[in-house]
Structure formats: C-alpha cells, structure tokens
Short mmCIF file of C-alpha atoms and ligand atoms in Angstrom, two decimals:
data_model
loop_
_atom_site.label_atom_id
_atom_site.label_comp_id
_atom_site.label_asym_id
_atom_site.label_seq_id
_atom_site.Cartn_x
_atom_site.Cartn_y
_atom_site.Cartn_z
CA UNK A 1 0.00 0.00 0.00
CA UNK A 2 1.15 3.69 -0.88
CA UNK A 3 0.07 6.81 0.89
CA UNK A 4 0.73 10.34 0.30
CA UNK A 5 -0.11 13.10 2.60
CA UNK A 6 -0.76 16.23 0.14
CA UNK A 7 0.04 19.85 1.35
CA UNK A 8 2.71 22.66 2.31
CA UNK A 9 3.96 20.41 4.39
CA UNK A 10 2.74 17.33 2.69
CA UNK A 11 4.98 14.04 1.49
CA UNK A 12 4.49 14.58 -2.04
CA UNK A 13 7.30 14.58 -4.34
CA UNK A 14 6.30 18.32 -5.32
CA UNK A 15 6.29 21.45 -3.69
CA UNK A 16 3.20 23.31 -2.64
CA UNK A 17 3.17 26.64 -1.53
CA UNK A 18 -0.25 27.90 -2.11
CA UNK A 19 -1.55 30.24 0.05
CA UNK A 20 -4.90 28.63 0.54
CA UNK A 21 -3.66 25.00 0.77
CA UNK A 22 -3.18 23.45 4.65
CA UNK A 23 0.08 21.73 5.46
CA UNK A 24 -1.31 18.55 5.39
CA UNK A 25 -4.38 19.00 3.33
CA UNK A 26 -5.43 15.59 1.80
CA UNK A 27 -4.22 12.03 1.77
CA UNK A 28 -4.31 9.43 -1.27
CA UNK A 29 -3.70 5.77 -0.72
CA UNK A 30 -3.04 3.24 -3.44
CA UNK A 31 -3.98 0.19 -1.90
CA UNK A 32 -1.79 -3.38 -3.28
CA UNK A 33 -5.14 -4.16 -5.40
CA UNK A 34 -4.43 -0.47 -6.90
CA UNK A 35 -7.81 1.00 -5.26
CA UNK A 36 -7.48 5.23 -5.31
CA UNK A 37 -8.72 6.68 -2.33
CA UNK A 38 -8.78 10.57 -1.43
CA UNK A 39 -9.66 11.94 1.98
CA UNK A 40 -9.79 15.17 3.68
CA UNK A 41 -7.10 15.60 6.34
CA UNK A 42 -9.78 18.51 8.14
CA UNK A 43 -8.15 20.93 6.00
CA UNK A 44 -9.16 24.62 6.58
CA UNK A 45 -10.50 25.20 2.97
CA UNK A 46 -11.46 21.74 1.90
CA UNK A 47 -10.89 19.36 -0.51
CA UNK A 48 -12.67 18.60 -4.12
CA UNK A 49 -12.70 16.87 -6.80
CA UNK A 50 -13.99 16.97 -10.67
CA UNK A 51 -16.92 14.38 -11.47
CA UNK A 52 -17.58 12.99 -14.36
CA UNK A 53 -20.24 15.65 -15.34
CA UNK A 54 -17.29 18.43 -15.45
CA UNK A 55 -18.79 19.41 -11.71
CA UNK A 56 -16.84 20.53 -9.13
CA UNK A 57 -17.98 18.38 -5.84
CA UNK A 58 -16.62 18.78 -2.15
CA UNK A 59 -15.46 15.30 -0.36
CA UNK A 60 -14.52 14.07 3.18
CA UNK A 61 -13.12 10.75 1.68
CA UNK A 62 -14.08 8.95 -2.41
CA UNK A 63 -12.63 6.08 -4.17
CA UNK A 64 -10.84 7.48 -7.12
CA UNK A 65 -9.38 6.49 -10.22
CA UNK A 66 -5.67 7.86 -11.01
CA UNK A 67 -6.58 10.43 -13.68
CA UNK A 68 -8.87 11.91 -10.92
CA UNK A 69 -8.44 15.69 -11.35
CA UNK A 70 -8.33 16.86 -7.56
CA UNK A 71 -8.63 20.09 -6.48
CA UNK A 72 -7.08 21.81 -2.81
CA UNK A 73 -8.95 24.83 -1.78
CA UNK A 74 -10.07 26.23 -5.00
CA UNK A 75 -9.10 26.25 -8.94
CA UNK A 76 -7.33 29.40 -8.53
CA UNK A 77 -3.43 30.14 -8.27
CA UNK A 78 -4.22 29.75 -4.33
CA UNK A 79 -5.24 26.64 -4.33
CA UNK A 80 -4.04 23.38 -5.66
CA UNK A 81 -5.15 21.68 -8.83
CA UNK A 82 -3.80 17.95 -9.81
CA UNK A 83 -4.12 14.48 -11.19
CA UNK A 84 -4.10 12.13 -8.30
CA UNK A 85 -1.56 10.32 -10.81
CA UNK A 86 0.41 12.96 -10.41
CA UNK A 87 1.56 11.73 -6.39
CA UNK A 88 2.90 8.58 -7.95
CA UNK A 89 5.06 10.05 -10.75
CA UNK A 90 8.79 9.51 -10.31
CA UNK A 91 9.71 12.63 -11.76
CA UNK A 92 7.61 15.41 -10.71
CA UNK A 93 8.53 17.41 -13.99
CA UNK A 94 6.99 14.71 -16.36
CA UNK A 95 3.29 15.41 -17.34
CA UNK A 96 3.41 12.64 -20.10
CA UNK A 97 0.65 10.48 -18.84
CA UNK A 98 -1.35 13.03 -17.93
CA UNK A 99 -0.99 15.19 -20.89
CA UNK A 100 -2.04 11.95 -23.14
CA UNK A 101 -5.06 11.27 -21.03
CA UNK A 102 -6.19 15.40 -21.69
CA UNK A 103 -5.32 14.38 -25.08
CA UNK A 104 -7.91 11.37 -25.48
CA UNK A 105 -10.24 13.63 -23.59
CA UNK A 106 -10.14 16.17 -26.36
CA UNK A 107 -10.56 13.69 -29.52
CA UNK A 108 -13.66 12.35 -27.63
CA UNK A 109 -14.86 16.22 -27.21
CA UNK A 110 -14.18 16.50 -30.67
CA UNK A 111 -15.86 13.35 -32.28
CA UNK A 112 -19.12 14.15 -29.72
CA UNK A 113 -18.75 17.86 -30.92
CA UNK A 114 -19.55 16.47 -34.72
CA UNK A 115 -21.97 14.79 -34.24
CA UNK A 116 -23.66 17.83 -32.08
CA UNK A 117 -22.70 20.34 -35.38
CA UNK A 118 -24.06 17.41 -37.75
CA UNK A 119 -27.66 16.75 -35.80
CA UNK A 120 -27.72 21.14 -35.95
CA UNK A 121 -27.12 21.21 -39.23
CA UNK A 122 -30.09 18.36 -40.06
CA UNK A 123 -32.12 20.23 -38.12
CA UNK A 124 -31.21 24.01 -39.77
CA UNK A 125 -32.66 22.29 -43.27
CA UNK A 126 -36.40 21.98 -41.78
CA UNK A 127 -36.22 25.87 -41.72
CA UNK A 128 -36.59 25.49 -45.70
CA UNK A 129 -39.55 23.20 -44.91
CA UNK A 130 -42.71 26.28 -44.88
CA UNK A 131 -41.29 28.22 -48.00
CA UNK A 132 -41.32 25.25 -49.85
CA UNK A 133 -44.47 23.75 -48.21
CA UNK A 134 -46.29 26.87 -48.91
CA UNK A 135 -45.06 27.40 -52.14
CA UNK A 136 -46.78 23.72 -53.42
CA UNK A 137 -50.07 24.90 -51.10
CA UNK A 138 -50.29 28.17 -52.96
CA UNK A 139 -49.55 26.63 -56.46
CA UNK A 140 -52.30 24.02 -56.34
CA UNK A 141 -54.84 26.29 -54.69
CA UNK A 142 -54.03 29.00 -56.93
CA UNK A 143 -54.41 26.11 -60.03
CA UNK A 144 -57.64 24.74 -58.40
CA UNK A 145 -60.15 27.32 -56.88
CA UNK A 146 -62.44 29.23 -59.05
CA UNK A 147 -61.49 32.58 -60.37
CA UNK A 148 -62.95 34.43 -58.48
CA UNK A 149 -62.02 32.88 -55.09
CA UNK A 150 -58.09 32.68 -55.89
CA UNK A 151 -57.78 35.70 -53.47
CA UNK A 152 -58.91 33.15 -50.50
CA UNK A 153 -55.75 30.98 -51.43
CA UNK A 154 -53.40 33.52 -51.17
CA UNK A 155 -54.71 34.44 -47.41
CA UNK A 156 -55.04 30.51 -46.37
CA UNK A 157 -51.49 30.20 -48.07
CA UNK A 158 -50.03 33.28 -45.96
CA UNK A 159 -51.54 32.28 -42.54
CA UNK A 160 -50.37 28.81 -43.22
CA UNK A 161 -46.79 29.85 -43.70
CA UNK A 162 -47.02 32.00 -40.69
CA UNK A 163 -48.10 29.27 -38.16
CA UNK A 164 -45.44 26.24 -40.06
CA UNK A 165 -42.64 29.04 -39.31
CA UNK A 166 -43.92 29.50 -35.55
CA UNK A 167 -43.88 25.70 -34.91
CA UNK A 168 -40.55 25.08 -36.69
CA UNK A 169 -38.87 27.82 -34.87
CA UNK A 170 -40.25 26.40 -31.27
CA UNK A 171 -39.03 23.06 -32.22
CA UNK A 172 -35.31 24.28 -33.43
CA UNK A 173 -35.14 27.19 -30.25
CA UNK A 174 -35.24 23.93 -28.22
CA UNK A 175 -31.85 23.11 -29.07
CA UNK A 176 -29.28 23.51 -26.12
CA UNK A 177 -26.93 20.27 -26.85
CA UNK A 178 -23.95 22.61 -27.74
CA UNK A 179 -23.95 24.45 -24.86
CA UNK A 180 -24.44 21.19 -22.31
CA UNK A 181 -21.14 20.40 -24.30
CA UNK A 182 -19.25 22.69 -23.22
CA UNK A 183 -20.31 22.32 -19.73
CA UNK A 184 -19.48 19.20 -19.41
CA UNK A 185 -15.88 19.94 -20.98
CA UNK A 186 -14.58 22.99 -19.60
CA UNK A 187 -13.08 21.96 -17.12
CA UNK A 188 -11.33 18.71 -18.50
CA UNK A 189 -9.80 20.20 -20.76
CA UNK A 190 -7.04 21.93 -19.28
CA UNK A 191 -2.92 21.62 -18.71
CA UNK A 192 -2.77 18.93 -16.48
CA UNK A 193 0.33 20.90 -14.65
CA UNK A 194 -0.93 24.56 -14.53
CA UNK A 195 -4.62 24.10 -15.15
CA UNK A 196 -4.28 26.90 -18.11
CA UNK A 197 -7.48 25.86 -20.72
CA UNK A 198 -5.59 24.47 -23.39
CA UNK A 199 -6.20 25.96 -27.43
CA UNK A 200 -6.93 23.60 -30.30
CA UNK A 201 -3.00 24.77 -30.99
CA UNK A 202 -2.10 23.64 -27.80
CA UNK A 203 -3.93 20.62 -28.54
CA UNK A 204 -2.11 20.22 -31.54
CA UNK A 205 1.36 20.90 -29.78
CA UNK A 206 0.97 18.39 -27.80
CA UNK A 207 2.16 20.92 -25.23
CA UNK A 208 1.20 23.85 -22.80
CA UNK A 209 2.65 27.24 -23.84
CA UNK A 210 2.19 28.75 -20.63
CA UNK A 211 4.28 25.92 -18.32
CA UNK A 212 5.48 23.97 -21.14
CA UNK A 213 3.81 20.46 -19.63
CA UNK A 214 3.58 18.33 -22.63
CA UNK A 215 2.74 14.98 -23.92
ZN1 LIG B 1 0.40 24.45 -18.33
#
C-alpha cells in the first residue's frame, strides 16, 4: 500500500506553496489491489474533486481512479489543482501520462462535438420546410379554386406559412446540446500541470505554452 499526505507540508514529491492550501491538506492511498482513495485531512478550505459531469464536488473521503483531477482549496493560483496520478510520478517534472489522457479527452470532445454540429445542421434544413411547403399549397390552390375565389388561397397560403414558421422555430429554439457540451468539458480540458485551458493549438502541440507540460 502507498500513501501520500498532500500539502505545504505534505509528502508529495512536489512542492506546494499555495496560500490557501493546509500543510497537510489531503491524503491518497493506493492500496496493493491499486484502489485510489482521497480523503480530507480537516483541511481549513477543503478538498474537491472533478466528477464525471465536469462538476466541481466537495469530499470528506471517495474512491478514485488515477486520472482523478483533484482540487485543494479552490481552482485558482491559491489553491491546488492535480491528477491524483500525479503523487505517484517519479519525476515530478513529467506530465506525459497526464498530458495523453487530456489528449484522449479532447478527440472524444471532438468526435461528440460532430456529431452535435451534424444533428444542428439536419435540423437548420427543416427551416426550408414552410417556403417550400407553402409554395406547393399556394400553387395548387391557386391552379384549383375558381377565379374568383383565388384571393382566398393567397390568405389561407399566408396564414399557413405564418403558423409552419412558428412551430418550426419552437421546435429548433429547443436546441441547447452545444452548450451542455461545453459544460461538461470545460473543465477537463485543461494543462494537467498549470490548469491553463488548453487551445486547439495547444492541442495540436501536444504541449502547454504557458508551463510547457507536454505529452
Ligand atoms: Zn500548463
């Protein structure tokens, strides 16, 4: 079994000096089955960590998984941000494994962000649908009622047009999917070493320009 006590004056490889982190702050154990566990050591301004909805949640002690983001205090430069893999790195400079699991996080975002922008785009065609509808209403009515009567078509074809337009535009307004996506990513993906939101450059990179973490 492992066990690291986090904080100022934690036993982590790393330092911490943040101002709003305790000196012992948090503890992870790695049991010999490799079970992740995080507790709060009572620290002054608590401990929390990322669920999977992209949701910052306050704990007293969780089972974990090692690409656990955990946060000490708050997301800020006062607090602590980290991947609970992070305790068990060798090297406290290498961000490799952690940079490659933000990196498999972003081609899911992406693939999951196509197929948002595809179903949109689907669903931008219906607005087409009343002109077109309309225009084959007022065409046959115009080709079928009496002479004297085509004025009625052009009023039933208008108010129809008007009410197919109200009902399409309810339907599409409904459409938040793109910004639950972002929710639910913001957070995740960022520099696994300075918590900087990383650019589809960055991405790219491979590599943080702020801190220079990289994959
Ligand atoms: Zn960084």
């Amino acid at each position: 079994m492992q066990e690291v006590i986090i904080g100022k004056e934690g036993t982590q490889k790393f330092p911490i000096n943040n101002s709003r982190v305790s000196r012992q702050h948090a503890k992870i154990t790695v049991s010999d089955s490799g079970q992740w566990t995080l507790e709060d050591l009572n620290s002054t301004n608590g401990t929390y960590i990322i669920d999977d909805n992209d949701e910052l949640v306050q704990i007293k002690k969780v089972s974990i998984t090692e690409f656990t983001r955990v946060v000490l205090a708050d997301q800020t430069s006062m607090g602590f941000t980290f991947f609970a893999q992070h305790v068990v790195e060798d090297d406290p400079q290498n961000y490799k494994a952690e940079f490659q699991y933000v990196l498999r996080i972003h081609d899911k975002a992406l693939k999951e962000k196509a197929e948002i922008d595809a179903k949109i785009q689907k669903k931008n065609m219906m607005r087409f649908l009343p002109g077109i509808i309309s225009a084959v209403i007022g065409l046959l009515l115009t080709l079928l009622l009496p002479f004297n009567q085509k004025v009625y078509g052009v009023a039933v074809t208008a108010l129809f047009t008007a009410l197919l337009q109200v009902i399409i535009n309810i339907y599409l307004g409904k459409d938040s999917k793109l910004k639950d996506f972002s929710n639910k990513y913001s957070n995740k993906l960022t520099c696994p070493c300075c918590s900087k939101p990383l650019s589809e450059i960055e991405f790219k990179n491979q590599m943080c320009s702020r801190c220079k973490a990289h994959a």
